[in-house]
PDB file of C-alpha atoms in Angstrom:
ATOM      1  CA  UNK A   1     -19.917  42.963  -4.751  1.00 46.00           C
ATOM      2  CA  UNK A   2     -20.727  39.266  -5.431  1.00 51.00           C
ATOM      3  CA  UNK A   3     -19.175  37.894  -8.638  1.00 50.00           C
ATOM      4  CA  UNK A   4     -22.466  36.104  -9.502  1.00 51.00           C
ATOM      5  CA  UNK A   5     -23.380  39.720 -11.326  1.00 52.00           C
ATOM      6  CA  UNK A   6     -20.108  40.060 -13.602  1.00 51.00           C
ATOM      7  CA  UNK A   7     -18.819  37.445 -16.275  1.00 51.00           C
ATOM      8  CA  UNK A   8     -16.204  36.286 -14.074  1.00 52.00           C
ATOM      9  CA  UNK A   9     -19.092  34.259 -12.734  1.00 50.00           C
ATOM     10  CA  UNK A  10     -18.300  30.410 -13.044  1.00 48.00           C
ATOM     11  CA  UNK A  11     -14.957  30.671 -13.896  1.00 52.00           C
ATOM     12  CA  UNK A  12     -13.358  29.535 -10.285  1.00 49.00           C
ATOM     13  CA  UNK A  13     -12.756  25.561 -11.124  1.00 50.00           C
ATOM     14  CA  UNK A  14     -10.215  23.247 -11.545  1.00 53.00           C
ATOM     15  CA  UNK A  15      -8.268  25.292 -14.037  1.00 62.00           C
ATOM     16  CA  UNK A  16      -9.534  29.050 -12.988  1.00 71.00           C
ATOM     17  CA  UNK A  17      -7.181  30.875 -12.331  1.00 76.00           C
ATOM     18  CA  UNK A  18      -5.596  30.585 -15.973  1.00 79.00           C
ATOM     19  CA  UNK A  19      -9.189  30.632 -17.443  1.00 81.00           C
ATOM     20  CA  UNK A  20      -9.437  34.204 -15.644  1.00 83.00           C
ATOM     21  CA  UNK A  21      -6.429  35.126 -16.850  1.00 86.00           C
ATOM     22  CA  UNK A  22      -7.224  34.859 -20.375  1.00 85.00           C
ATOM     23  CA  UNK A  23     -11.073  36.288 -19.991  1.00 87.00           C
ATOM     24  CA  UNK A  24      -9.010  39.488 -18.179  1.00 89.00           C
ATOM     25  CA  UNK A  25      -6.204  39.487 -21.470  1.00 89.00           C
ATOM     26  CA  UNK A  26      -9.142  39.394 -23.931  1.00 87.00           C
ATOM     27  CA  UNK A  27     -11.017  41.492 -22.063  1.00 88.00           C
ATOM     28  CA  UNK A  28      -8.082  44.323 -22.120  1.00 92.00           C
ATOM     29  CA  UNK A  29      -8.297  44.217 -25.811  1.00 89.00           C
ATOM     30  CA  UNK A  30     -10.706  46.579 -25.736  1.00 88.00           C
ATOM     31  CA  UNK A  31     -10.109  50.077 -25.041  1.00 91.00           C
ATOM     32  CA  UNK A  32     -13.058  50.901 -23.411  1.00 89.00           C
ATOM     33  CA  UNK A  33     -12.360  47.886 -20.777  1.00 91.00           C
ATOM     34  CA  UNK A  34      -9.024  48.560 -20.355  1.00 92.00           C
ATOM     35  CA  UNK A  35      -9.569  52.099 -19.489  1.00 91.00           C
ATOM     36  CA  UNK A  36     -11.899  50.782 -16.621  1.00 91.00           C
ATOM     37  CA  UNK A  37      -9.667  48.227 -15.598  1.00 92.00           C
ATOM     38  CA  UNK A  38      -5.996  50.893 -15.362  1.00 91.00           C
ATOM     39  CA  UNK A  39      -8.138  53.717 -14.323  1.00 88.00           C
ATOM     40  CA  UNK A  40      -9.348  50.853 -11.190  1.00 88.00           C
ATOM     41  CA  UNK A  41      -5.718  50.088  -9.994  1.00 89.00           C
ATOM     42  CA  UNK A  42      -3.661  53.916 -11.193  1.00 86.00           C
ATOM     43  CA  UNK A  43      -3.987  54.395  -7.493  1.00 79.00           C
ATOM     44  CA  UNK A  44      -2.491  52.296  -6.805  1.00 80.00           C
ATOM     45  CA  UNK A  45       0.603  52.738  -9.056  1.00 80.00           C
ATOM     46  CA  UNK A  46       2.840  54.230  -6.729  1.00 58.00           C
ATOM     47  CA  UNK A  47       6.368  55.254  -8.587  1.00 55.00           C
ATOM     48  CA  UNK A  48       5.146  57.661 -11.112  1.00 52.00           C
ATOM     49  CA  UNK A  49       1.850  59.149  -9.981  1.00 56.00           C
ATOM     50  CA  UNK A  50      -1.722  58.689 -11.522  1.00 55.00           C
ATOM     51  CA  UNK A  51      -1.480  60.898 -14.177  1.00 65.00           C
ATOM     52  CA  UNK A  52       1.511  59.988 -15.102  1.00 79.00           C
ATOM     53  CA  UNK A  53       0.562  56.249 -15.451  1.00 83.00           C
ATOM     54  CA  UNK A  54      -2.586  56.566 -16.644  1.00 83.00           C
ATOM     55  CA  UNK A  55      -0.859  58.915 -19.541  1.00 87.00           C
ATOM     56  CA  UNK A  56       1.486  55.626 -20.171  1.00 89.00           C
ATOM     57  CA  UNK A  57      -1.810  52.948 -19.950  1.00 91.00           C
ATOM     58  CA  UNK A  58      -3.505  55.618 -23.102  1.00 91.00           C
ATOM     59  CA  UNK A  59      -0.301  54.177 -24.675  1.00 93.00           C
ATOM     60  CA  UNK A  60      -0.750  50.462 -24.436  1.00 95.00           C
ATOM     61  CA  UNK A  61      -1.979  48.599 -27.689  1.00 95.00           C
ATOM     62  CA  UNK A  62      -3.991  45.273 -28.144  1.00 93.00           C
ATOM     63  CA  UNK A  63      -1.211  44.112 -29.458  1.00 94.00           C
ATOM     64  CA  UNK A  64       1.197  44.697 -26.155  1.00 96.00           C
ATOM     65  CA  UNK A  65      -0.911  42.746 -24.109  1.00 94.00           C
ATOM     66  CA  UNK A  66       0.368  38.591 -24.225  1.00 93.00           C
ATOM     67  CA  UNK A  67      -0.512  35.379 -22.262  1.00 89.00           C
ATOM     68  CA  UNK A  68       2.098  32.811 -21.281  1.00 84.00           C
ATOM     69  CA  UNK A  69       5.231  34.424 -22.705  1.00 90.00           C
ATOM     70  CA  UNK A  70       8.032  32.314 -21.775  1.00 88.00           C
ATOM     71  CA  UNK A  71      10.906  33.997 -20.375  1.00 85.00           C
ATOM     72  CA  UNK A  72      14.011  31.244 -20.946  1.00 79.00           C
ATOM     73  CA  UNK A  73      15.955  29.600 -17.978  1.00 78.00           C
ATOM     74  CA  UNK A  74      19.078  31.651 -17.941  1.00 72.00           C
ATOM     75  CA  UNK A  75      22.047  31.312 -15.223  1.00 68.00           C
ATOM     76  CA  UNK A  76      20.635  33.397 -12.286  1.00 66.00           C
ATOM     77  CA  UNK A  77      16.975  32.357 -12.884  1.00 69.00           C
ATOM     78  CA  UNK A  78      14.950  29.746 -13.910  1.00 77.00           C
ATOM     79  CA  UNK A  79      12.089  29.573 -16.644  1.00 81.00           C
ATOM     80  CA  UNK A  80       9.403  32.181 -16.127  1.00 84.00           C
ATOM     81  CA  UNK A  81       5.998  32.269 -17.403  1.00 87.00           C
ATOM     82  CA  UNK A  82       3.802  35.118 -16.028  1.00 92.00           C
ATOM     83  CA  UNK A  83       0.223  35.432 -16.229  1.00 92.00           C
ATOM     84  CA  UNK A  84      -0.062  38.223 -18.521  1.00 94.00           C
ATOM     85  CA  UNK A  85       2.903  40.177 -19.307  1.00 95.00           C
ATOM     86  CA  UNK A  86       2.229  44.003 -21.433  1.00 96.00           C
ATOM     87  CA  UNK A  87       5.170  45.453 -23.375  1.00 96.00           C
ATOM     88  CA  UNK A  88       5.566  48.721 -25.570  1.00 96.00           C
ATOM     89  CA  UNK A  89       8.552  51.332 -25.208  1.00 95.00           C
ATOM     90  CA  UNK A  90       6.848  52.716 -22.153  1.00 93.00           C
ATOM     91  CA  UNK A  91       5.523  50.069 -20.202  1.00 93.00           C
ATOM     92  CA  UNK A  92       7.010  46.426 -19.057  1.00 95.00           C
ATOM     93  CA  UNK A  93       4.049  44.783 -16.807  1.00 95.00           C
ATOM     94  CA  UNK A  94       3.800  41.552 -15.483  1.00 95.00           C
ATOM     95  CA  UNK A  95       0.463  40.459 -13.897  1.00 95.00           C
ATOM     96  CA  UNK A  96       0.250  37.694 -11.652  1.00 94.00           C
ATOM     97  CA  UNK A  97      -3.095  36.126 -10.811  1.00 92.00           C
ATOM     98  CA  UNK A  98      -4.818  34.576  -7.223  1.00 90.00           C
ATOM     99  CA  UNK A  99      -8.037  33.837  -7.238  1.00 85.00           C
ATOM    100  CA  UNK A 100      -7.996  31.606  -4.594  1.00 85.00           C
ATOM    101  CA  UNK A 101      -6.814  32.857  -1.110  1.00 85.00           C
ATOM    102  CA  UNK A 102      -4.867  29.841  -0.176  1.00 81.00           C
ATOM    103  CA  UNK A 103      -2.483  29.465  -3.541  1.00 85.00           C
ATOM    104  CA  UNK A 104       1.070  29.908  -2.789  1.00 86.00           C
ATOM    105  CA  UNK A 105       3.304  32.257  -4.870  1.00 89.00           C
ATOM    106  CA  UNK A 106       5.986  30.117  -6.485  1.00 88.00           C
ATOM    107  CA  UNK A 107       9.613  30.679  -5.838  1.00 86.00           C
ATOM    108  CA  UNK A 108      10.165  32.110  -9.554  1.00 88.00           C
ATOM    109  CA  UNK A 109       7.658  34.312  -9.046  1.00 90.00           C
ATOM    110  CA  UNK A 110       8.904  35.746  -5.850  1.00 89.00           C
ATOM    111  CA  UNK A 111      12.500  34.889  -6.788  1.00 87.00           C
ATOM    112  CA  UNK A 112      13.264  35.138 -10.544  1.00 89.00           C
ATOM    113  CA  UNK A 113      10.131  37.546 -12.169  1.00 90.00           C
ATOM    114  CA  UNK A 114      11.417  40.996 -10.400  1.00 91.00           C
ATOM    115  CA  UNK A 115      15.038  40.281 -12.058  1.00 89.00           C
ATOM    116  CA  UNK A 116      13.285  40.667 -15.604  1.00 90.00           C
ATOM    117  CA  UNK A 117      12.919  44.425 -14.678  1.00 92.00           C
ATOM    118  CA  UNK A 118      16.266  44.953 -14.012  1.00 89.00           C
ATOM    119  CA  UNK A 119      17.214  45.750 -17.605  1.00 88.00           C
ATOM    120  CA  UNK A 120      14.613  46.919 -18.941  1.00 91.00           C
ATOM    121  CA  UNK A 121      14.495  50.899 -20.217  1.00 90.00           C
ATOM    122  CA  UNK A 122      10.363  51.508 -19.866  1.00 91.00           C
ATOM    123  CA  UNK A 123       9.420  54.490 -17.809  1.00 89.00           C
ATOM    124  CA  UNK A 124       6.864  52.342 -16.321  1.00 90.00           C
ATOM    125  CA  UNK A 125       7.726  48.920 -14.600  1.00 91.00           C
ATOM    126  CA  UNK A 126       5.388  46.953 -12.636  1.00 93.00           C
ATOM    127  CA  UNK A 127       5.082  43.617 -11.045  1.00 94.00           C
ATOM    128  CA  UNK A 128       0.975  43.521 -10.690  1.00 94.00           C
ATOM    129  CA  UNK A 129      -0.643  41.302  -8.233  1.00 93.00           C
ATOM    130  CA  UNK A 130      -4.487  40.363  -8.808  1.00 93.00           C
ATOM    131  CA  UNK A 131      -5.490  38.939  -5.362  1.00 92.00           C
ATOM    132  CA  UNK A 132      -8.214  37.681  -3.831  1.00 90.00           C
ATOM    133  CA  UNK A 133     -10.059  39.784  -0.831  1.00 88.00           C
ATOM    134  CA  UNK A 134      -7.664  39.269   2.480  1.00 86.00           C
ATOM    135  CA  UNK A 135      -5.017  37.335   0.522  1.00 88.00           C
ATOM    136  CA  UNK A 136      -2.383  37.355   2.571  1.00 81.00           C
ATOM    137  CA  UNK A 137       1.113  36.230   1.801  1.00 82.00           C
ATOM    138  CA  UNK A 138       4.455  37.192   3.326  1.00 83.00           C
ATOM    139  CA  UNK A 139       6.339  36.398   0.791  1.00 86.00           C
ATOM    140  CA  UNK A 140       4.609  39.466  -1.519  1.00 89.00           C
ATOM    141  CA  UNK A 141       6.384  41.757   0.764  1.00 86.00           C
ATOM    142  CA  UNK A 142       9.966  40.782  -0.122  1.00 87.00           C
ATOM    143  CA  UNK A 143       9.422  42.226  -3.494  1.00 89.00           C
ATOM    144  CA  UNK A 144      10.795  45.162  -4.387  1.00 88.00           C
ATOM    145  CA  UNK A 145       7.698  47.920  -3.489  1.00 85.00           C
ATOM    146  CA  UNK A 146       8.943  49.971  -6.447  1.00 84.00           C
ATOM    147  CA  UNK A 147       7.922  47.654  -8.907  1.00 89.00           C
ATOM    148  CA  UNK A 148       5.266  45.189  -6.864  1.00 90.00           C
ATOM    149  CA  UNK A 149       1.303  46.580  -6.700  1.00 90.00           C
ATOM    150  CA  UNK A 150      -1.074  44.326  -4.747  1.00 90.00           C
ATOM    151  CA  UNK A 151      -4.452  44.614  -6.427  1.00 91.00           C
ATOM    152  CA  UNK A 152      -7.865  43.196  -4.839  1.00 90.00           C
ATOM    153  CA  UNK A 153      -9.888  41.813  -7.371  1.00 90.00           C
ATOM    154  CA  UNK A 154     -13.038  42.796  -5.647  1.00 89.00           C
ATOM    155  CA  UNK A 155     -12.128  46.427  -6.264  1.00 88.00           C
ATOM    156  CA  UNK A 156     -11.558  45.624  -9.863  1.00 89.00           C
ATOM    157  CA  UNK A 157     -14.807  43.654 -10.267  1.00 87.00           C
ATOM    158  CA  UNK A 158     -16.673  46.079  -8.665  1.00 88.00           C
ATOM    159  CA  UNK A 159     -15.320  49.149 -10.765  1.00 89.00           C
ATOM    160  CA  UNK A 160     -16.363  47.303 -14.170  1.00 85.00           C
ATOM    161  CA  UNK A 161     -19.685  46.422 -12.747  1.00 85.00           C
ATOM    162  CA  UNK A 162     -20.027  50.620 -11.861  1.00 87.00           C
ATOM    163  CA  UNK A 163     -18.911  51.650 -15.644  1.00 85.00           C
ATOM    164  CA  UNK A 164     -21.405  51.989 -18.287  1.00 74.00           C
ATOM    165  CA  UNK A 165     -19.891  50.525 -20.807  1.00 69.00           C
ATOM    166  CA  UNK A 166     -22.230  50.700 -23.389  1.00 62.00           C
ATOM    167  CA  UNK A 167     -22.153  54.472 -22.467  1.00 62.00           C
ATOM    168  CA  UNK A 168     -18.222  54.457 -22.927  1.00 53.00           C
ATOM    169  CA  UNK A 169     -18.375  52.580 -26.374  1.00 55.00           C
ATOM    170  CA  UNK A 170     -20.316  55.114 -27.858  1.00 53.00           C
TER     171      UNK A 170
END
């Protein structure tokens, strides 16, 4: 699917990838898109099943759903800021977003973001990875797999250009 048909289109430039990342946040406001969008990657979300997961997504509120929350510099880890980070008593999800196949992960977010799971009491914890088509970096493997999800954002783009929306809104 190109992304000339969906309104991600034109949002690749200098400062894309955190331009995406709010359009996706805002666009996860909305029920009808966020059931698209956690029904696209439930699949995918290996530790507690589909149905379990998607039971906990039904759960998640506008209001659970943040940009650029700051995580303070503590003594085992430095300052973390991920992407989009969605918190309620069931879930703790951080997403972290490519869009271009050649960015490097940082070391924080390889290093230091999997250590904010490690006290937290949500049934459902995921690190969430929104990558480019045949993104491929090595360093995505050394995360824990029972907390890190590798997403393709074609899959994603493609599944809200499928929905009827308009249908689902009704």
């Amino acid at each position: 699917m190109s992304v000339e048909n969906t309104i991600f289109r034109g949002l690749a430039s200098k400062d894309g990838e955190n331009t995406t990342t709010e359009l996706l946040a805002n666009l996860l406001k909305y029920k009808c898109l966020r059931d698209i969008f956690f029904t696209s990657i439930c699949s995918q979300i290996q530790e507690s099943g589909p149905e379990n997961a998607k039971k906990l997504f039904d759960k998640i509120k506008p209001q659970d759903i943040k940009t650029q929350v700051i995580f303070p510099k503590t003594n085992t880890q430095k300052k973390s800021i991920p992407d989009i980070l969605i918190e309620n008593t069931d879930c703790f999800i951080i997403f972290e977003s490519k869009i271009k196949k050649s960015t490097e992960l940082q070391t924080t977010q390889i290093e230091d973001y999997p250590n904010l799971f490690k006290d937290k009491a949500q049934t459902l914890k995921k690190y969430i990875f929104l990558l480019p088509c045949n993104y491929n970096s090595s360093e995505i493997n050394k995360i824990d797999k029972n907390i890190c999800v590798k997403v393709d954002w074609s899959k994603i783009l493609s599944d809200f250009y499928k929905s009827d929306i308009e249908k689902d809104r009704k």
